[in-house]
Amino acid sequence: MAKSRTAEASAPDRARAALTWLERKGTKKNRDGMARYAIVAPKAFGVSVADIRLLGKKIGRDHELAAALWDAGWYEARMLTAFVEEPDRVTPAQMDRWARDFDNWAICDALCFHLFDRSPHAWRKIEQWSSKREEFVRRAAFALLASVALHDKDAPDAPFLRSLRFIESAATDERNFVKKGVSWALRSVGRRNKKLNAASVEVAKRLSESKESAPRWVGKDALRELTSAAVQRRLKPAR
């Protein structure tokens, strides 16, 4: 795969070339590994994320190719879109459409962590998706919140403080991938600074005292990290 593409190569042609490359890299060992990590995909070659990222680096950003890859439906092709789509060309409708196609946690998290968190529409989708019923759309809200919390160092505290109510509301969801996403988001928000840590710990304590198992698990999981000596040391102001 060449990083520069010829003018006559259409997006479908470029997608076919990428799929051929991915198919050659696929192995049964990698497919078996996906199953062990509860990554369920109806169409998968079995390519490592390292190889997918390598291909993405060779290709470069390519909006039309990303659309063709997503529509191909292969697990690795959709994973590749996280590294070749152009963040500033992602639309809200596209984010909704792709999120509805999420069928495993790995695709959900990769798109949120490497692409959607760079979109100006990220905060709107966090709020909208946080109340959706579909399992991986709802997880996407919190994977996206965690990703923004980890990557956007300049974001103000206000939207993160508002997001805590989405976290508290969704913490009652018993589904494994949702509650793990909620915990990830709460822990990520609470690691940003002392103010957000205090607010997140307050939420985590309330959840940990719930009579329901899901919010109790989320609360205890977050408290362990947010009150740990390592996190508290990092949050102390520099002398």
PDB file of N, CA and C in Angstrom, residues 96-137:
ATOM      1  N   ASP A  96     -23.546   8.732  14.235  1.00  0.00           N
ATOM      2  CA  ASP A  96     -24.720   7.945  14.633  1.00  0.00           C
ATOM      3  C   ASP A  96     -24.816   6.651  13.842  1.00  0.00           C
ATOM      4  N   ARG A  97     -24.598   6.756  12.525  1.00  0.00           N
ATOM      5  CA  ARG A  97     -24.715   5.574  11.661  1.00  0.00           C
ATOM      6  C   ARG A  97     -23.672   4.529  12.026  1.00  0.00           C
ATOM      7  N   TRP A  98     -22.445   4.948  12.203  1.00  0.00           N
ATOM      8  CA  TRP A  98     -21.388   3.999  12.542  1.00  0.00           C
ATOM      9  C   TRP A  98     -21.614   3.413  13.934  1.00  0.00           C
ATOM     10  N   ALA A  99     -22.047   4.235  14.873  1.00  0.00           N
ATOM     11  CA  ALA A  99     -22.283   3.731  16.233  1.00  0.00           C
ATOM     12  C   ALA A  99     -23.360   2.651  16.234  1.00  0.00           C
ATOM     13  N   ARG A 100     -24.365   2.823  15.407  1.00  0.00           N
ATOM     14  CA  ARG A 100     -25.417   1.792  15.334  1.00  0.00           C
ATOM     15  C   ARG A 100     -24.873   0.477  14.787  1.00  0.00           C
ATOM     16  N   ASP A 101     -23.770   0.537  14.051  1.00  0.00           N
ATOM     17  CA  ASP A 101     -23.149  -0.672  13.500  1.00  0.00           C
ATOM     18  C   ASP A 101     -22.190  -1.344  14.483  1.00  0.00           C
ATOM     19  N   PHE A 102     -21.856  -0.676  15.587  1.00  0.00           N
ATOM     20  CA  PHE A 102     -20.923  -1.282  16.542  1.00  0.00           C
ATOM     21  C   PHE A 102     -21.489  -2.627  17.018  1.00  0.00           C
ATOM     22  N   ASP A 103     -20.672  -3.677  16.897  1.00  0.00           N
ATOM     23  CA  ASP A 103     -21.140  -4.989  17.340  1.00  0.00           C
ATOM     24  C   ASP A 103     -20.175  -5.653  18.310  1.00  0.00           C
ATOM     25  N   ASN A 104     -19.156  -4.914  18.737  1.00  0.00           N
ATOM     26  CA  ASN A 104     -18.247  -5.429  19.765  1.00  0.00           C
ATOM     27  C   ASN A 104     -17.548  -4.241  20.418  1.00  0.00           C
ATOM     28  N   TRP A 105     -16.989  -4.500  21.606  1.00  0.00           N
ATOM     29  CA  TRP A 105     -16.384  -3.410  22.375  1.00  0.00           C
ATOM     30  C   TRP A 105     -15.116  -2.871  21.706  1.00  0.00           C
ATOM     31  N   ALA A 106     -14.380  -3.706  20.979  1.00  0.00           N
ATOM     32  CA  ALA A 106     -13.103  -3.270  20.405  1.00  0.00           C
ATOM     33  C   ALA A 106     -13.301  -2.206  19.323  1.00  0.00           C
ATOM     34  N   ILE A 107     -14.263  -2.420  18.430  1.00  0.00           N
ATOM     35  CA  ILE A 107     -14.551  -1.418  17.401  1.00  0.00           C
ATOM     36  C   ILE A 107     -15.077  -0.148  18.049  1.00  0.00           C
ATOM     37  N   CYS A 108     -15.985  -0.300  18.989  1.00  0.00           N
ATOM     38  CA  CYS A 108     -16.541   0.847  19.715  1.00  0.00           C
ATOM     39  C   CYS A 108     -15.432   1.687  20.324  1.00  0.00           C
ATOM     40  N   ASP A 109     -14.550   1.050  21.077  1.00  0.00           N
ATOM     41  CA  ASP A 109     -13.522   1.784  21.798  1.00  0.00           C
ATOM     42  C   ASP A 109     -12.481   2.381  20.855  1.00  0.00           C
ATOM     43  N   ALA A 110     -12.116   1.647  19.804  1.00  0.00           N
ATOM     44  CA  ALA A 110     -11.114   2.160  18.863  1.00  0.00           C
ATOM     45  C   ALA A 110     -11.608   3.414  18.162  1.00  0.00           C
ATOM     46  N   LEU A 111     -12.857   3.404  17.718  1.00  0.00           N
ATOM     47  CA  LEU A 111     -13.395   4.581  17.030  1.00  0.00           C
ATOM     48  C   LEU A 111     -13.482   5.775  17.973  1.00  0.00           C
ATOM     49  N   CYS A 112     -13.888   5.519  19.216  1.00  0.00           N
ATOM     50  CA  CYS A 112     -13.997   6.613  20.183  1.00  0.00           C
ATOM     51  C   CYS A 112     -12.626   7.145  20.574  1.00  0.00           C
ATOM     52  N   PHE A 113     -11.662   6.246  20.771  1.00  0.00           N
ATOM     53  CA  PHE A 113     -10.354   6.607  21.306  1.00  0.00           C
ATOM     54  C   PHE A 113      -9.438   7.232  20.261  1.00  0.00           C
ATOM     55  N   HIS A 114      -9.593   6.831  19.003  1.00  0.00           N
ATOM     56  CA  HIS A 114      -8.662   7.292  17.967  1.00  0.00           C
ATOM     57  C   HIS A 114      -9.284   8.236  16.947  1.00  0.00           C
ATOM     58  N   LEU A 115     -10.614   8.436  16.999  1.00  0.00           N
ATOM     59  CA  LEU A 115     -11.250   9.252  15.964  1.00  0.00           C
ATOM     60  C   LEU A 115     -12.317  10.194  16.512  1.00  0.00           C
ATOM     61  N   PHE A 116     -13.375   9.625  17.109  1.00  0.00           N
ATOM     62  CA  PHE A 116     -14.513  10.451  17.491  1.00  0.00           C
ATOM     63  C   PHE A 116     -14.161  11.503  18.535  1.00  0.00           C
ATOM     64  N   ASP A 117     -13.186  11.213  19.405  1.00  0.00           N
ATOM     65  CA  ASP A 117     -12.842  12.186  20.445  1.00  0.00           C
ATOM     66  C   ASP A 117     -12.180  13.431  19.859  1.00  0.00           C
ATOM     67  N   ARG A 118     -11.755  13.364  18.612  1.00  0.00           N
ATOM     68  CA  ARG A 118     -11.152  14.513  17.939  1.00  0.00           C
ATOM     69  C   ARG A 118     -12.192  15.327  17.164  1.00  0.00           C
ATOM     70  N   SER A 119     -13.437  14.883  17.186  1.00  0.00           N
ATOM     71  CA  SER A 119     -14.505  15.552  16.461  1.00  0.00           C
ATOM     72  C   SER A 119     -15.101  16.675  17.309  1.00  0.00           C
ATOM     73  N   PRO A 120     -15.485  17.782  16.664  1.00  0.00           N
ATOM     74  CA  PRO A 120     -16.165  18.849  17.416  1.00  0.00           C
ATOM     75  C   PRO A 120     -17.551  18.437  17.894  1.00  0.00           C
ATOM     76  N   HIS A 121     -18.043  17.286  17.411  1.00  0.00           N
ATOM     77  CA  HIS A 121     -19.368  16.812  17.808  1.00  0.00           C
ATOM     78  C   HIS A 121     -19.322  15.851  18.990  1.00  0.00           C
ATOM     79  N   ALA A 122     -18.145  15.657  19.568  1.00  0.00           N
ATOM     80  CA  ALA A 122     -17.981  14.625  20.592  1.00  0.00           C
ATOM     81  C   ALA A 122     -18.905  14.835  21.791  1.00  0.00           C
ATOM     82  N   TRP A 123     -18.938  16.045  22.335  1.00  0.00           N
ATOM     83  CA  TRP A 123     -19.741  16.266  23.539  1.00  0.00           C
ATOM     84  C   TRP A 123     -21.226  16.063  23.282  1.00  0.00           C
ATOM     85  N   ARG A 124     -21.690  16.480  22.103  1.00  0.00           N
ATOM     86  CA  ARG A 124     -23.101  16.275  21.791  1.00  0.00           C
ATOM     87  C   ARG A 124     -23.443  14.790  21.747  1.00  0.00           C
ATOM     88  N   LYS A 125     -22.527  13.989  21.176  1.00  0.00           N
ATOM     89  CA  LYS A 125     -22.782  12.546  21.077  1.00  0.00           C
ATOM     90  C   LYS A 125     -22.689  11.862  22.432  1.00  0.00           C
ATOM     91  N   ILE A 126     -21.810  12.346  23.291  1.00  0.00           N
ATOM     92  CA  ILE A 126     -21.734  11.785  24.641  1.00  0.00           C
ATOM     93  C   ILE A 126     -23.096  11.901  25.317  1.00  0.00           C
ATOM     94  N   GLU A 127     -23.679  13.086  25.243  1.00  0.00           N
ATOM     95  CA  GLU A 127     -24.983  13.285  25.890  1.00  0.00           C
ATOM     96  C   GLU A 127     -26.079  12.465  25.207  1.00  0.00           C
ATOM     97  N   GLN A 128     -26.110  12.497  23.879  1.00  0.00           N
ATOM     98  CA  GLN A 128     -27.177  11.786  23.163  1.00  0.00           C
ATOM     99  C   GLN A 128     -27.081  10.275  23.361  1.00  0.00           C
ATOM    100  N   TRP A 129     -25.897   9.733  23.225  1.00  0.00           N
ATOM    101  CA  TRP A 129     -25.733   8.284  23.293  1.00  0.00           C
ATOM    102  C   TRP A 129     -25.865   7.739  24.715  1.00  0.00           C
ATOM    103  N   SER A 130     -25.663   8.583  25.716  1.00  0.00           N
ATOM    104  CA  SER A 130     -25.672   8.091  27.097  1.00  0.00           C
ATOM    105  C   SER A 130     -27.023   7.520  27.518  1.00  0.00           C
ATOM    106  N   SER A 131     -28.077   7.895  26.816  1.00  0.00           N
ATOM    107  CA  SER A 131     -29.406   7.381  27.171  1.00  0.00           C
ATOM    108  C   SER A 131     -29.961   6.396  26.139  1.00  0.00           C
ATOM    109  N   LYS A 132     -29.147   6.028  25.150  1.00  0.00           N
ATOM    110  CA  LYS A 132     -29.605   5.085  24.133  1.00  0.00           C
ATOM    111  C   LYS A 132     -29.725   3.677  24.715  1.00  0.00           C
ATOM    112  N   ARG A 133     -30.577   2.877  24.122  1.00  0.00           N
ATOM    113  CA  ARG A 133     -30.788   1.527  24.624  1.00  0.00           C
ATOM    114  C   ARG A 133     -29.780   0.541  24.047  1.00  0.00           C
ATOM    115  N   GLU A 134     -29.338   0.745  22.795  1.00  0.00           N
ATOM    116  CA  GLU A 134     -28.416  -0.207  22.182  1.00  0.00           C
ATOM    117  C   GLU A 134     -27.131  -0.304  23.004  1.00  0.00           C
ATOM    118  N   GLU A 135     -26.700  -1.535  23.278  1.00  0.00           N
ATOM    119  CA  GLU A 135     -25.592  -1.758  24.206  1.00  0.00           C
ATOM    120  C   GLU A 135     -24.321  -1.017  23.807  1.00  0.00           C
ATOM    121  N   PHE A 136     -23.899  -1.164  22.558  1.00  0.00           N
ATOM    122  CA  PHE A 136     -22.610  -0.580  22.177  1.00  0.00           C
ATOM    123  C   PHE A 136     -22.723   0.893  21.819  1.00  0.00           C
ATOM    124  N   VAL A 137     -23.920   1.379  21.536  1.00  0.00           N
ATOM    125  CA  VAL A 137     -24.097   2.824  21.376  1.00  0.00           C
ATOM    126  C   VAL A 137     -23.970   3.485  22.746  1.00  0.00           C
TER     127      VAL A 137
END
